[in-house]
PDB file of N, CA, C and O in Angstrom, chain B, residues numbered from 101:
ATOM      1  N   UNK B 101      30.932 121.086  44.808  1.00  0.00           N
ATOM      2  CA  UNK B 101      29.686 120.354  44.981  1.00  0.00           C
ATOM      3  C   UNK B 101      29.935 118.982  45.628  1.00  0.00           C
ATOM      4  O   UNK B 101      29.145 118.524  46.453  1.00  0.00           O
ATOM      5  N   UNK B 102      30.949 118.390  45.276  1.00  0.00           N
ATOM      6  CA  UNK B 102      31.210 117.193  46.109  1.00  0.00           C
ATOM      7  C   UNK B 102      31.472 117.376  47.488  1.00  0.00           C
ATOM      8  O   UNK B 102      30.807 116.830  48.368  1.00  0.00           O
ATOM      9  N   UNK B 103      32.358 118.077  47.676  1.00  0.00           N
ATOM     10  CA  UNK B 103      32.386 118.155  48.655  1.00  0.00           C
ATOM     11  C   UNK B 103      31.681 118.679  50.085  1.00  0.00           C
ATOM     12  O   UNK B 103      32.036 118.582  51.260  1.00  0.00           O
ATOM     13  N   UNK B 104      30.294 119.395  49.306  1.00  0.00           N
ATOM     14  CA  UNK B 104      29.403 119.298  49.744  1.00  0.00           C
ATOM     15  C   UNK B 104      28.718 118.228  50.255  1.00  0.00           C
ATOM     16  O   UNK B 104      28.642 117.698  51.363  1.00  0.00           O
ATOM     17  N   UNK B 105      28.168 118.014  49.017  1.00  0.00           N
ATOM     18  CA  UNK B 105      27.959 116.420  49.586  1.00  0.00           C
ATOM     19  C   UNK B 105      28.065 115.420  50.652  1.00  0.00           C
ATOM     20  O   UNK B 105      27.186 114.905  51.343  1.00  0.00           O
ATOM     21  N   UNK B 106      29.871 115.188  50.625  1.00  0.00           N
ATOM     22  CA  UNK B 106      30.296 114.366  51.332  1.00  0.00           C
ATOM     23  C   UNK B 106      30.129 114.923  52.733  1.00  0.00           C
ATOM     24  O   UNK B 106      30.010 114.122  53.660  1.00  0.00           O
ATOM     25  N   UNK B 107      30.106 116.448  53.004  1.00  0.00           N
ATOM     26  CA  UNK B 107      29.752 116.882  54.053  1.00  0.00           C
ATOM     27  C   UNK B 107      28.600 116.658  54.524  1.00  0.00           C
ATOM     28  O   UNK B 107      28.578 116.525  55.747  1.00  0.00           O
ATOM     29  N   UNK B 108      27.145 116.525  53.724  1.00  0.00           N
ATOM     30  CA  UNK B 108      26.036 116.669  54.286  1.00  0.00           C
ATOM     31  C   UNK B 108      25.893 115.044  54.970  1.00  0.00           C
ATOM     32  O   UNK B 108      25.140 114.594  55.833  1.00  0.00           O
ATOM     33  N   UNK B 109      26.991 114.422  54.146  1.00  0.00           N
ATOM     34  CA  UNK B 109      26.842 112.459  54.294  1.00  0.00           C
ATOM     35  C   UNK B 109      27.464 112.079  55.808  1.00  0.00           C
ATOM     36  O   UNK B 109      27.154 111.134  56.533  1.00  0.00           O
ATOM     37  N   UNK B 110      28.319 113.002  56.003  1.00  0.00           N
ATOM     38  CA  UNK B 110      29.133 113.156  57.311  1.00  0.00           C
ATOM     39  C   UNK B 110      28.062 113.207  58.306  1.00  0.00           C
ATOM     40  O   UNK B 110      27.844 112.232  59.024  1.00  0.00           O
ATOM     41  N   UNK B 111      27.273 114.456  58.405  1.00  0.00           N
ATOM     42  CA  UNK B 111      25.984 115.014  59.174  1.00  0.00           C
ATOM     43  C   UNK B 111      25.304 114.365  59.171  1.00  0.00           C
ATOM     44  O   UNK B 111      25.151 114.137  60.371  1.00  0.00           O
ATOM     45  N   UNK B 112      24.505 113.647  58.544  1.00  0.00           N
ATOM     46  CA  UNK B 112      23.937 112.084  58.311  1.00  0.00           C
ATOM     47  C   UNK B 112      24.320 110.618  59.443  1.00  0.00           C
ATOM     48  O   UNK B 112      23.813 109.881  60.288  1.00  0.00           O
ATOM     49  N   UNK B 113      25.428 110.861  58.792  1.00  0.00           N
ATOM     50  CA  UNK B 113      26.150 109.404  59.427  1.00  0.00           C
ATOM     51  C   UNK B 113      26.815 109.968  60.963  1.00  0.00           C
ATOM     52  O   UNK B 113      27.619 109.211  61.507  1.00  0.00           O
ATOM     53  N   UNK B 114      26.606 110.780  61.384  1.00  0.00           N
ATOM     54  CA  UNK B 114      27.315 111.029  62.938  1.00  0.00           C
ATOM     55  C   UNK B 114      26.053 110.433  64.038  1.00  0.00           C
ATOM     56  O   UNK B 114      24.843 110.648  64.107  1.00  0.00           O
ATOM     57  N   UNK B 115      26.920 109.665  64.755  1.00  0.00           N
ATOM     58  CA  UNK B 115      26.172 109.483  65.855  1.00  0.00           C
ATOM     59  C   UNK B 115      25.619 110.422  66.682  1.00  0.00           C
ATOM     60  O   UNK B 115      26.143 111.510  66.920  1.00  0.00           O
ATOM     61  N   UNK B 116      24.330 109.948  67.234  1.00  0.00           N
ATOM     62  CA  UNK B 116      23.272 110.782  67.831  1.00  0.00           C
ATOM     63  C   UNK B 116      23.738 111.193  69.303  1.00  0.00           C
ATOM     64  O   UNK B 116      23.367 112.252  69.809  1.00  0.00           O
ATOM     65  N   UNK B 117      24.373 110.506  69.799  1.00  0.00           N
ATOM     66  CA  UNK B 117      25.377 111.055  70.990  1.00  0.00           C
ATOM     67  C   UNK B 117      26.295 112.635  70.936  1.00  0.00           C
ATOM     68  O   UNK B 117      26.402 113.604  71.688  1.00  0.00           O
ATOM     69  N   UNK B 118      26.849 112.229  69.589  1.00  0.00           N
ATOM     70  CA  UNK B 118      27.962 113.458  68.977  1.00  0.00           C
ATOM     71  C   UNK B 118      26.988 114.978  68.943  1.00  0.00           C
ATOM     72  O   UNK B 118      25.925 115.126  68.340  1.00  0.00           O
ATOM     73  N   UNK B 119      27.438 115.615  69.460  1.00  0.00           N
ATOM     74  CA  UNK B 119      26.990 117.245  68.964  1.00  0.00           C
ATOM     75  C   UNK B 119      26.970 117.371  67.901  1.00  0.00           C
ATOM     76  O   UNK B 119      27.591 116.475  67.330  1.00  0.00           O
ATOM     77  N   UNK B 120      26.256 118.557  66.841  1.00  0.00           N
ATOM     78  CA  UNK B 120      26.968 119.319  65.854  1.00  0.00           C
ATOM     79  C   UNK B 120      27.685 119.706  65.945  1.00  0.00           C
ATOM     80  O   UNK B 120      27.657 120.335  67.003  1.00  0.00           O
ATOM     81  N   UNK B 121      28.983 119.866  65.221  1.00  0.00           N
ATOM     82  CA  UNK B 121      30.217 120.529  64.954  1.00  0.00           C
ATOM     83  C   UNK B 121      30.266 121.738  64.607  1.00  0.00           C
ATOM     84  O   UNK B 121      29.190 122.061  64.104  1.00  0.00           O
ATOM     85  N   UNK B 122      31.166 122.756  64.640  1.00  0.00           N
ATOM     86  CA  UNK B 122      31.338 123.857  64.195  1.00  0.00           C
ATOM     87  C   UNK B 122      31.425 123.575  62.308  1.00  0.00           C
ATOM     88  O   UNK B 122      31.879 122.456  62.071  1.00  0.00           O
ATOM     89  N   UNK B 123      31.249 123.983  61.667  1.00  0.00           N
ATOM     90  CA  UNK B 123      31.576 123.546  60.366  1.00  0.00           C
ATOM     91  C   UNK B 123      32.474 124.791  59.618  1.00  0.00           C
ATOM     92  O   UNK B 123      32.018 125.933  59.570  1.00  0.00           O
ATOM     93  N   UNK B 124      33.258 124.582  59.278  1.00  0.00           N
ATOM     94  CA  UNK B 124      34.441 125.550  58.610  1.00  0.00           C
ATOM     95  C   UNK B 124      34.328 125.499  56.776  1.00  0.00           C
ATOM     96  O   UNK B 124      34.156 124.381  56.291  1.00  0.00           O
ATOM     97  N   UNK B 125      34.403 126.421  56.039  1.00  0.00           N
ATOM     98  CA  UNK B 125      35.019 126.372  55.202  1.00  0.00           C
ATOM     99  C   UNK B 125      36.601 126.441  54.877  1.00  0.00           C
ATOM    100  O   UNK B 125      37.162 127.462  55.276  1.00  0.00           O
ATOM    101  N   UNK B 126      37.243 125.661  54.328  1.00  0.00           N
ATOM    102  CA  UNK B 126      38.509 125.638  54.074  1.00  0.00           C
ATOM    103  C   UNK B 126      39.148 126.704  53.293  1.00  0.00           C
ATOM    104  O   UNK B 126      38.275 127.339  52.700  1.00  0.00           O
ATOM    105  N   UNK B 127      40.537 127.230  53.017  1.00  0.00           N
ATOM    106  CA  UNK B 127      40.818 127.486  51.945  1.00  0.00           C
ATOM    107  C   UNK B 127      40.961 127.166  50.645  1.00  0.00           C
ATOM    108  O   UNK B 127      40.816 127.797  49.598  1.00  0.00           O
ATOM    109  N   UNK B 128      41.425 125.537  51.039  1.00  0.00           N
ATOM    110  CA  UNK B 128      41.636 124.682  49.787  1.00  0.00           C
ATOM    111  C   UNK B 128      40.103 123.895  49.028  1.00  0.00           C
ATOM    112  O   UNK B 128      39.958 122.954  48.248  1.00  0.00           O
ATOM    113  N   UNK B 129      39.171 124.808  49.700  1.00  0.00           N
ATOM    114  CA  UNK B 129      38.002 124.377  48.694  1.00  0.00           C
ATOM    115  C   UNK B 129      37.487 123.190  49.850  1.00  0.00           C
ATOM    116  O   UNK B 129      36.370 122.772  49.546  1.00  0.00           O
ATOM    117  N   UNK B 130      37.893 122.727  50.762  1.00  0.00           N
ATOM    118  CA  UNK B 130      36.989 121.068  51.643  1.00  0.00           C
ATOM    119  C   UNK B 130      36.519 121.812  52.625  1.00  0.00           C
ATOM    120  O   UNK B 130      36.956 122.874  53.067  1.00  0.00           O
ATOM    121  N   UNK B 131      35.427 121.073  52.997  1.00  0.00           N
ATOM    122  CA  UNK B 131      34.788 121.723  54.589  1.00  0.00           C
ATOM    123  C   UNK B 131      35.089 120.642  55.469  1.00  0.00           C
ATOM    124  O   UNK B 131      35.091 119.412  55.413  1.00  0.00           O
ATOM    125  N   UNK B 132      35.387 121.688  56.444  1.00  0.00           N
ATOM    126  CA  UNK B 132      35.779 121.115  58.147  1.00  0.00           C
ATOM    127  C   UNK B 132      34.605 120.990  59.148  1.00  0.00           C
ATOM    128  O   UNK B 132      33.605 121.693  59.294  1.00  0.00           O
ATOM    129  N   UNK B 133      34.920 120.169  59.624  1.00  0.00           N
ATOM    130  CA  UNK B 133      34.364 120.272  61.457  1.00  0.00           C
ATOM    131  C   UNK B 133      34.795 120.220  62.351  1.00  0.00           C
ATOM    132  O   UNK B 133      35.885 119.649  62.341  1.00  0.00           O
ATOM    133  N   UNK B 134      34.484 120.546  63.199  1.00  0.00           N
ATOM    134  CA  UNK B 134      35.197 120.994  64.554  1.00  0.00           C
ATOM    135  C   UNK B 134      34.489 121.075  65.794  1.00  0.00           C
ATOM    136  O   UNK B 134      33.662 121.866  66.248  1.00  0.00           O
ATOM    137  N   UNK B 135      35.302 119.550  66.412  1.00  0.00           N
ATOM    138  CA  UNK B 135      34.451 119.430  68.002  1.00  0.00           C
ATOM    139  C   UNK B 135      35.376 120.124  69.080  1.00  0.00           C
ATOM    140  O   UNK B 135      36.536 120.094  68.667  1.00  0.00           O
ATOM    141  N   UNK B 136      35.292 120.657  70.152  1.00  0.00           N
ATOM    142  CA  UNK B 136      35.783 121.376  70.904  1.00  0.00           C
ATOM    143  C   UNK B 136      35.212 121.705  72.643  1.00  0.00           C
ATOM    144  O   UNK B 136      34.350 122.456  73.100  1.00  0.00           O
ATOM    145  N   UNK B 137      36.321 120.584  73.361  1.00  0.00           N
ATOM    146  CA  UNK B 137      35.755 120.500  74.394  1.00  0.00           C
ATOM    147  C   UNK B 137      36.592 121.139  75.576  1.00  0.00           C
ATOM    148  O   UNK B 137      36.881 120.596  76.643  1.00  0.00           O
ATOM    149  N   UNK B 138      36.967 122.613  75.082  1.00  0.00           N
ATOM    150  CA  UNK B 138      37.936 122.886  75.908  1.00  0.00           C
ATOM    151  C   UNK B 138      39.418 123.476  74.969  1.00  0.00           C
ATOM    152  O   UNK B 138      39.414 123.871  73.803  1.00  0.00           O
ATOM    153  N   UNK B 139      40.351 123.399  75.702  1.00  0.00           N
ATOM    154  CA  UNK B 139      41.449 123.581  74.516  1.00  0.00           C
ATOM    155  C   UNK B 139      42.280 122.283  74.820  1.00  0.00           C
ATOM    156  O   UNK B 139      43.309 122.223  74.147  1.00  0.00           O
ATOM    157  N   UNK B 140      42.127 121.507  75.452  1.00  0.00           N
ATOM    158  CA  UNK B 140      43.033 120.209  75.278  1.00  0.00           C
ATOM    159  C   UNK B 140      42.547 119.201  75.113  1.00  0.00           C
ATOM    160  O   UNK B 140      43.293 118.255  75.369  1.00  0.00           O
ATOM    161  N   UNK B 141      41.012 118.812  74.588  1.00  0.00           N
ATOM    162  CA  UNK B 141      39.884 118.460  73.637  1.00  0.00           C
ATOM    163  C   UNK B 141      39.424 118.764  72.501  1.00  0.00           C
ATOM    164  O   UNK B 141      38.289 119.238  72.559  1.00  0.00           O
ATOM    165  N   UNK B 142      39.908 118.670  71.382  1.00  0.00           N
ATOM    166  CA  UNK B 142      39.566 118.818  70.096  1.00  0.00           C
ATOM    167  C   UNK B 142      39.732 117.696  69.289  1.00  0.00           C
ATOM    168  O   UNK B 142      40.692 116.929  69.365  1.00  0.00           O
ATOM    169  N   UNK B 143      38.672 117.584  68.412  1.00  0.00           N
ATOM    170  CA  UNK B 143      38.562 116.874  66.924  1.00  0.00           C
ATOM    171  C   UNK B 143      38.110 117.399  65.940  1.00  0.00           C
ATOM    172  O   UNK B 143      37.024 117.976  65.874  1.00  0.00           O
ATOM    173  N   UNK B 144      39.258 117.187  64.673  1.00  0.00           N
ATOM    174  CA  UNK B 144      38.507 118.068  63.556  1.00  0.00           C
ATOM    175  C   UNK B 144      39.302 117.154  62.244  1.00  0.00           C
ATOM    176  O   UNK B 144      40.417 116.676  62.037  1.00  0.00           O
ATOM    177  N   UNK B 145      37.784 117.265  61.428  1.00  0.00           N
ATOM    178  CA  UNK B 145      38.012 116.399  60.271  1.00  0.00           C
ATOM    179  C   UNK B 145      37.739 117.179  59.150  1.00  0.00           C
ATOM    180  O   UNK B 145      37.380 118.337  59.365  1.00  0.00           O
ATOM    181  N   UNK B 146      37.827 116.815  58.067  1.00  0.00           N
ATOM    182  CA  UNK B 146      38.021 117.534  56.553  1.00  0.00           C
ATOM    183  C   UNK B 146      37.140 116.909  55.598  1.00  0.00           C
ATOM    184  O   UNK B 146      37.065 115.688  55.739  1.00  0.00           O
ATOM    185  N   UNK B 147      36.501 117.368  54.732  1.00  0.00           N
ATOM    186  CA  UNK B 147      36.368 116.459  53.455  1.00  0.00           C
ATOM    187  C   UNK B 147      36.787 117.213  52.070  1.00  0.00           C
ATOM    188  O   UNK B 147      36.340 118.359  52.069  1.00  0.00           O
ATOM    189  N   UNK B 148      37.497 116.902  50.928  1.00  0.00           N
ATOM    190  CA  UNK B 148      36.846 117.647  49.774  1.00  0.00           C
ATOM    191  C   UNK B 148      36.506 117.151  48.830  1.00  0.00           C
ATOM    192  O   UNK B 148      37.183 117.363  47.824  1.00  0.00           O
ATOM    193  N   UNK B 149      35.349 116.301  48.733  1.00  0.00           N
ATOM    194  CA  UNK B 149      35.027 115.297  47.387  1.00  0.00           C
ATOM    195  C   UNK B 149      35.733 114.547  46.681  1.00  0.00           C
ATOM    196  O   UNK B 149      35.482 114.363  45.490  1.00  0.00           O
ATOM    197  N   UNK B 150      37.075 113.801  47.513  1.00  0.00           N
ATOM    198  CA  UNK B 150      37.381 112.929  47.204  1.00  0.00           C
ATOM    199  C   UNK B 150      37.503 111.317  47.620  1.00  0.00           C
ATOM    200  O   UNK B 150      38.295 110.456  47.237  1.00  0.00           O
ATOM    201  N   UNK B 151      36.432 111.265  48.529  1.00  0.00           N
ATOM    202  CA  UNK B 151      36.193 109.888  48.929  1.00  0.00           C
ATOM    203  C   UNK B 151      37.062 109.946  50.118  1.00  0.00           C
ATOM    204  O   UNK B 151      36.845 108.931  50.780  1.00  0.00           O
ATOM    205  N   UNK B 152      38.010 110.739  50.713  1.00  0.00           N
ATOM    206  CA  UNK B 152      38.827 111.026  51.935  1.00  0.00           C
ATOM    207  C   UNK B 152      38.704 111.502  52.774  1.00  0.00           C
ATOM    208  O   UNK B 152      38.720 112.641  52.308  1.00  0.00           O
ATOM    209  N   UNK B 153      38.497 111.712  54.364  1.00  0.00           N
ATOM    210  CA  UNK B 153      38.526 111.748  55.552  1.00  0.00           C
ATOM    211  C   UNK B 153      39.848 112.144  56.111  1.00  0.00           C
ATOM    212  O   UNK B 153      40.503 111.236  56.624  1.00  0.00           O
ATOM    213  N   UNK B 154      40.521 113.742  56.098  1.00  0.00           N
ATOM    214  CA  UNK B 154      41.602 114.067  56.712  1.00  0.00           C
ATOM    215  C   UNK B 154      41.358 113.962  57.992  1.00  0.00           C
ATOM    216  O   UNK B 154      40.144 114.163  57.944  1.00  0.00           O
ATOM    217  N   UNK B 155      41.616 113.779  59.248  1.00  0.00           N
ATOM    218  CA  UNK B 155      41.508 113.864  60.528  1.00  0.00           C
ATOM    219  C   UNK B 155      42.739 114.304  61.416  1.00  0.00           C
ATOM    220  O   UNK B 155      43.867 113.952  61.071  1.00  0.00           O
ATOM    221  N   UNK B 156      42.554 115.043  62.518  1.00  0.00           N
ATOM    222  CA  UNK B 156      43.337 115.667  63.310  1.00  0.00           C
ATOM    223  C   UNK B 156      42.518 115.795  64.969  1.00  0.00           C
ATOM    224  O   UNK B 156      41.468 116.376  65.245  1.00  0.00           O
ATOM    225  N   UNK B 157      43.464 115.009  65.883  1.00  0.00           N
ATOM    226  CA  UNK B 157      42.493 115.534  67.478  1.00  0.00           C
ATOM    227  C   UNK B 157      43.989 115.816  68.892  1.00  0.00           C
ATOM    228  O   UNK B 157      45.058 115.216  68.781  1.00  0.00           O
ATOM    229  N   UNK B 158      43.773 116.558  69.782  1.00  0.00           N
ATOM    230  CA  UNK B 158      44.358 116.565  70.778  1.00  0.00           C
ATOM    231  C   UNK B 158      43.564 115.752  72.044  1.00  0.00           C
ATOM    232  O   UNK B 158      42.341 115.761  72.182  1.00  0.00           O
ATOM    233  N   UNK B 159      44.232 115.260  72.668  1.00  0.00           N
ATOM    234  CA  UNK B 159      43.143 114.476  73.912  1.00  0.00           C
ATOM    235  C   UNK B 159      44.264 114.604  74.975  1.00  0.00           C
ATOM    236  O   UNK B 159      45.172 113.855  75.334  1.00  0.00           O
ATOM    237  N   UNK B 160      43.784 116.039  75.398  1.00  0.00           N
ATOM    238  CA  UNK B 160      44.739 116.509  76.706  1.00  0.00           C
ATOM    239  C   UNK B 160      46.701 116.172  76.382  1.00  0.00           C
ATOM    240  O   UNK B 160      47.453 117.096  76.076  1.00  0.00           O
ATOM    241  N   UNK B 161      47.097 114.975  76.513  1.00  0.00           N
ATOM    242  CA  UNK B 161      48.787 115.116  75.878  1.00  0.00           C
ATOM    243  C   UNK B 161      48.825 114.393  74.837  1.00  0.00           C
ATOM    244  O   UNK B 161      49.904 114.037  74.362  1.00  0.00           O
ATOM    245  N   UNK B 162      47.554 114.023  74.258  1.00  0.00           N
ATOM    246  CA  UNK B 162      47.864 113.022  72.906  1.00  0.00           C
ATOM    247  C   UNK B 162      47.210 113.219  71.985  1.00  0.00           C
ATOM    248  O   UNK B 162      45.996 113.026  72.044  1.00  0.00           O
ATOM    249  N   UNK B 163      47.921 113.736  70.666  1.00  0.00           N
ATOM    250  CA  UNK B 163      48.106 113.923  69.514  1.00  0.00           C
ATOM    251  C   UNK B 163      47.864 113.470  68.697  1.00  0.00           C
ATOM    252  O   UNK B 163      49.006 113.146  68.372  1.00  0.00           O
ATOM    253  N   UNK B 164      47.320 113.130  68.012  1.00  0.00           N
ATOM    254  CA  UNK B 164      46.985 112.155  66.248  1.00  0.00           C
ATOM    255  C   UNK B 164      46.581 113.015  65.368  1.00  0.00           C
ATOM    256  O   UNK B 164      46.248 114.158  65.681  1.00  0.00           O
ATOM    257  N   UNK B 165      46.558 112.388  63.700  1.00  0.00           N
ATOM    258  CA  UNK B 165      46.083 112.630  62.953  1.00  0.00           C
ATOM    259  C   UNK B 165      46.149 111.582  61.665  1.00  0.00           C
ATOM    260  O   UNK B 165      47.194 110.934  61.620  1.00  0.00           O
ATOM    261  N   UNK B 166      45.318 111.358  60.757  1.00  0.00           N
ATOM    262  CA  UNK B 166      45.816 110.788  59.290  1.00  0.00           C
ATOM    263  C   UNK B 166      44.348 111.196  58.500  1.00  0.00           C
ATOM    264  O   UNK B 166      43.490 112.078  58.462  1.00  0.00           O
ATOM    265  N   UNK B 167      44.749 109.781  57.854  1.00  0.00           N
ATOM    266  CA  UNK B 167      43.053 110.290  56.889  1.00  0.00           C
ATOM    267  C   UNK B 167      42.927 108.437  56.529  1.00  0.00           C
ATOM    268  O   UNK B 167      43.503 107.357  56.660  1.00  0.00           O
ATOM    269  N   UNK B 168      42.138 108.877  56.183  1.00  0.00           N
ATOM    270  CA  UNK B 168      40.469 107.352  55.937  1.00  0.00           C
ATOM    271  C   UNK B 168      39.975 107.745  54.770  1.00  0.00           C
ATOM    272  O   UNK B 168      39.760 108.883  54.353  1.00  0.00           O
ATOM    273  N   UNK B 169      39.781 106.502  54.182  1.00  0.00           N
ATOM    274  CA  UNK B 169      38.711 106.641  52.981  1.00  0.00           C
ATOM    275  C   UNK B 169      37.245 106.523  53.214  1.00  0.00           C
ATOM    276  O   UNK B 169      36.885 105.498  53.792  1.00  0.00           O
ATOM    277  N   UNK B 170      36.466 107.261  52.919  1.00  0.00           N
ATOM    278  CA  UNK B 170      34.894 107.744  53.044  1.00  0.00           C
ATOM    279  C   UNK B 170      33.904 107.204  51.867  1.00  0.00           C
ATOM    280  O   UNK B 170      33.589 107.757  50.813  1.00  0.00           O
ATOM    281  N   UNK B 171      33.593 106.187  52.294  1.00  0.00           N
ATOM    282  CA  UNK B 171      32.898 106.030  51.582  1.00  0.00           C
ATOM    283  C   UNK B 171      31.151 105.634  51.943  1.00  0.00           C
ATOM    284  O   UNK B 171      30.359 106.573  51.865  1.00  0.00           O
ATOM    285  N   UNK B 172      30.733 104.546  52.245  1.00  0.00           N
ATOM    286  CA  UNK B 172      28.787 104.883  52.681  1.00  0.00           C
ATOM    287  C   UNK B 172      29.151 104.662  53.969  1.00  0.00           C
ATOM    288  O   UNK B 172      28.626 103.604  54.316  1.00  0.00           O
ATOM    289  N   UNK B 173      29.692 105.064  54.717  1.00  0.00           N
ATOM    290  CA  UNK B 173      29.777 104.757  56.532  1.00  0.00           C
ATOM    291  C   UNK B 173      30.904 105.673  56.724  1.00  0.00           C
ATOM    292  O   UNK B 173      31.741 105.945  55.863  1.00  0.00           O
ATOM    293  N   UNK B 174      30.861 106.128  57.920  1.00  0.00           N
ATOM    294  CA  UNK B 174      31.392 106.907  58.552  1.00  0.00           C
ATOM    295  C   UNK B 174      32.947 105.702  59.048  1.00  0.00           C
ATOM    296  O   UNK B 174      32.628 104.657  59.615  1.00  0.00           O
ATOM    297  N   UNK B 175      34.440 105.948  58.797  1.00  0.00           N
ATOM    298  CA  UNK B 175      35.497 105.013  59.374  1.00  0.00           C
ATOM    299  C   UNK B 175      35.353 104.681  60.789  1.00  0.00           C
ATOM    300  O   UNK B 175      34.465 105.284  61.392  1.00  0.00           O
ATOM    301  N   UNK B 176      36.012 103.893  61.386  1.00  0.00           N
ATOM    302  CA  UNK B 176      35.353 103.418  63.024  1.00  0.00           C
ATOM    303  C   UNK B 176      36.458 104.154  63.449  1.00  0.00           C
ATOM    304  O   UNK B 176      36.472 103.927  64.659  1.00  0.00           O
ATOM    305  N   UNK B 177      37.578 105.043  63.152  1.00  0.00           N
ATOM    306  CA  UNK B 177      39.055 105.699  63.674  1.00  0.00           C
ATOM    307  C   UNK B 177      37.985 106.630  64.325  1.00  0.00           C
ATOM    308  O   UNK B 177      37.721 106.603  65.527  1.00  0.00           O
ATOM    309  N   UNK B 178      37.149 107.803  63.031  1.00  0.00           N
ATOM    310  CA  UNK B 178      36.273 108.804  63.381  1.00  0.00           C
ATOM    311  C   UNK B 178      35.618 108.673  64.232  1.00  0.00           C
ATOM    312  O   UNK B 178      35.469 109.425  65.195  1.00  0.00           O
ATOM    313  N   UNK B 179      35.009 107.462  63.951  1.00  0.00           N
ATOM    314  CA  UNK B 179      33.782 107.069  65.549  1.00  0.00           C
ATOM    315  C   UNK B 179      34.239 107.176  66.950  1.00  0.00           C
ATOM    316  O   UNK B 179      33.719 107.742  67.912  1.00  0.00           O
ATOM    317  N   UNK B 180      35.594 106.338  66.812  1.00  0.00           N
ATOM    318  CA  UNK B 180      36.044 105.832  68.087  1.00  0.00           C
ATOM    319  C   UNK B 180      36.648 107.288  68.220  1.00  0.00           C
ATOM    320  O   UNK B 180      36.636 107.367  69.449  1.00  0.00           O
ATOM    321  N   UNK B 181      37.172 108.503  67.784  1.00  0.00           N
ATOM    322  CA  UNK B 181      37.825 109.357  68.724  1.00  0.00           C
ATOM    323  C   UNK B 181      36.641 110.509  68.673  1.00  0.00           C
ATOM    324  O   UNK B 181      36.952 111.525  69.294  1.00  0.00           O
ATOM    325  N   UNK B 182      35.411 110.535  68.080  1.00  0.00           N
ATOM    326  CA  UNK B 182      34.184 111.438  68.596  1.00  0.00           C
ATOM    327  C   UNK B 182      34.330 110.512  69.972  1.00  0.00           C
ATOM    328  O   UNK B 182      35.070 110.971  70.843  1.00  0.00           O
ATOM    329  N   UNK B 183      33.821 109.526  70.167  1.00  0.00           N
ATOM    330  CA  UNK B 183      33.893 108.747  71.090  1.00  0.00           C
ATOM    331  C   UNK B 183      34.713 109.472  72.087  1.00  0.00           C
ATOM    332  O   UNK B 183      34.171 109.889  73.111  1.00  0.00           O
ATOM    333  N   UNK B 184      35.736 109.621  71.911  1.00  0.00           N
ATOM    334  CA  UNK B 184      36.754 110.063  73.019  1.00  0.00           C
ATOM    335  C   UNK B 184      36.154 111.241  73.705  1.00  0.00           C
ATOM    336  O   UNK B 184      36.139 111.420  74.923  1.00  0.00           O
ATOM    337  N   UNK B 185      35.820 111.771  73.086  1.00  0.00           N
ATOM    338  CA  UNK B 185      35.272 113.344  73.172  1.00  0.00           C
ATOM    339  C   UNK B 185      33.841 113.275  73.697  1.00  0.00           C
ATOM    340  O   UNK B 185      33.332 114.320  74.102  1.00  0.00           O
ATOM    341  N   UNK B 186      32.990 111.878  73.732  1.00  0.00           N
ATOM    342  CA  UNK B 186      31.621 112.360  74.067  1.00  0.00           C
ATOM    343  C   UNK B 186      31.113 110.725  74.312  1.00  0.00           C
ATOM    344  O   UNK B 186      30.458 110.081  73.492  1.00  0.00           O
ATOM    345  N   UNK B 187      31.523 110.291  75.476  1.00  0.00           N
ATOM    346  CA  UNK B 187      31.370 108.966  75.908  1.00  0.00           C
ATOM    347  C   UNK B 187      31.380 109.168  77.280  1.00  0.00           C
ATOM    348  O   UNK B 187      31.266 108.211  78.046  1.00  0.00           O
TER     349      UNK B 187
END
């Protein structure tokens, strides 16, 4: 149920620029999203009701990932690499 939640708070708080995401259920119980602009364009983030923001993106040769704490705003890491993807 939380992690519900924190998902619907995600959907909420995404900028109006950003698409909807694919939304995944996890194995480990958190739901995903998943932007996808291609195969050397991707962003995809996690939640599972614990106030945390896993994140993972490719941007053609560059690689990242970590996690953020979630709490009433969306982190500006998340913003700025939707950003990457839809700017």
């Amino acid at each position: 149920a939380d992690a519900f939640e924190e998902a619907r708070n995600i959907i909420k708080l995404l900028p109006t620029s950003v698409p909807m995401p694919e939304i995944l259920a996890e194995p480990g119980g958190e739901i995903g999203f998943e932007w996808r602009k291609g195969d050397r364009l991707v962003f995809v983030l996690s939640v599972g009701g614990k106030h945390k923001i896993n994140y993972a993106g490719i941007f053609v040769s560059n690689k990242l990932h970590g996690s953020e704490y979630f709490g009433e705003s969306l982190p500006s890491v998340i913003i700025g690499n939707l950003g990457r993807l839809y700017s």
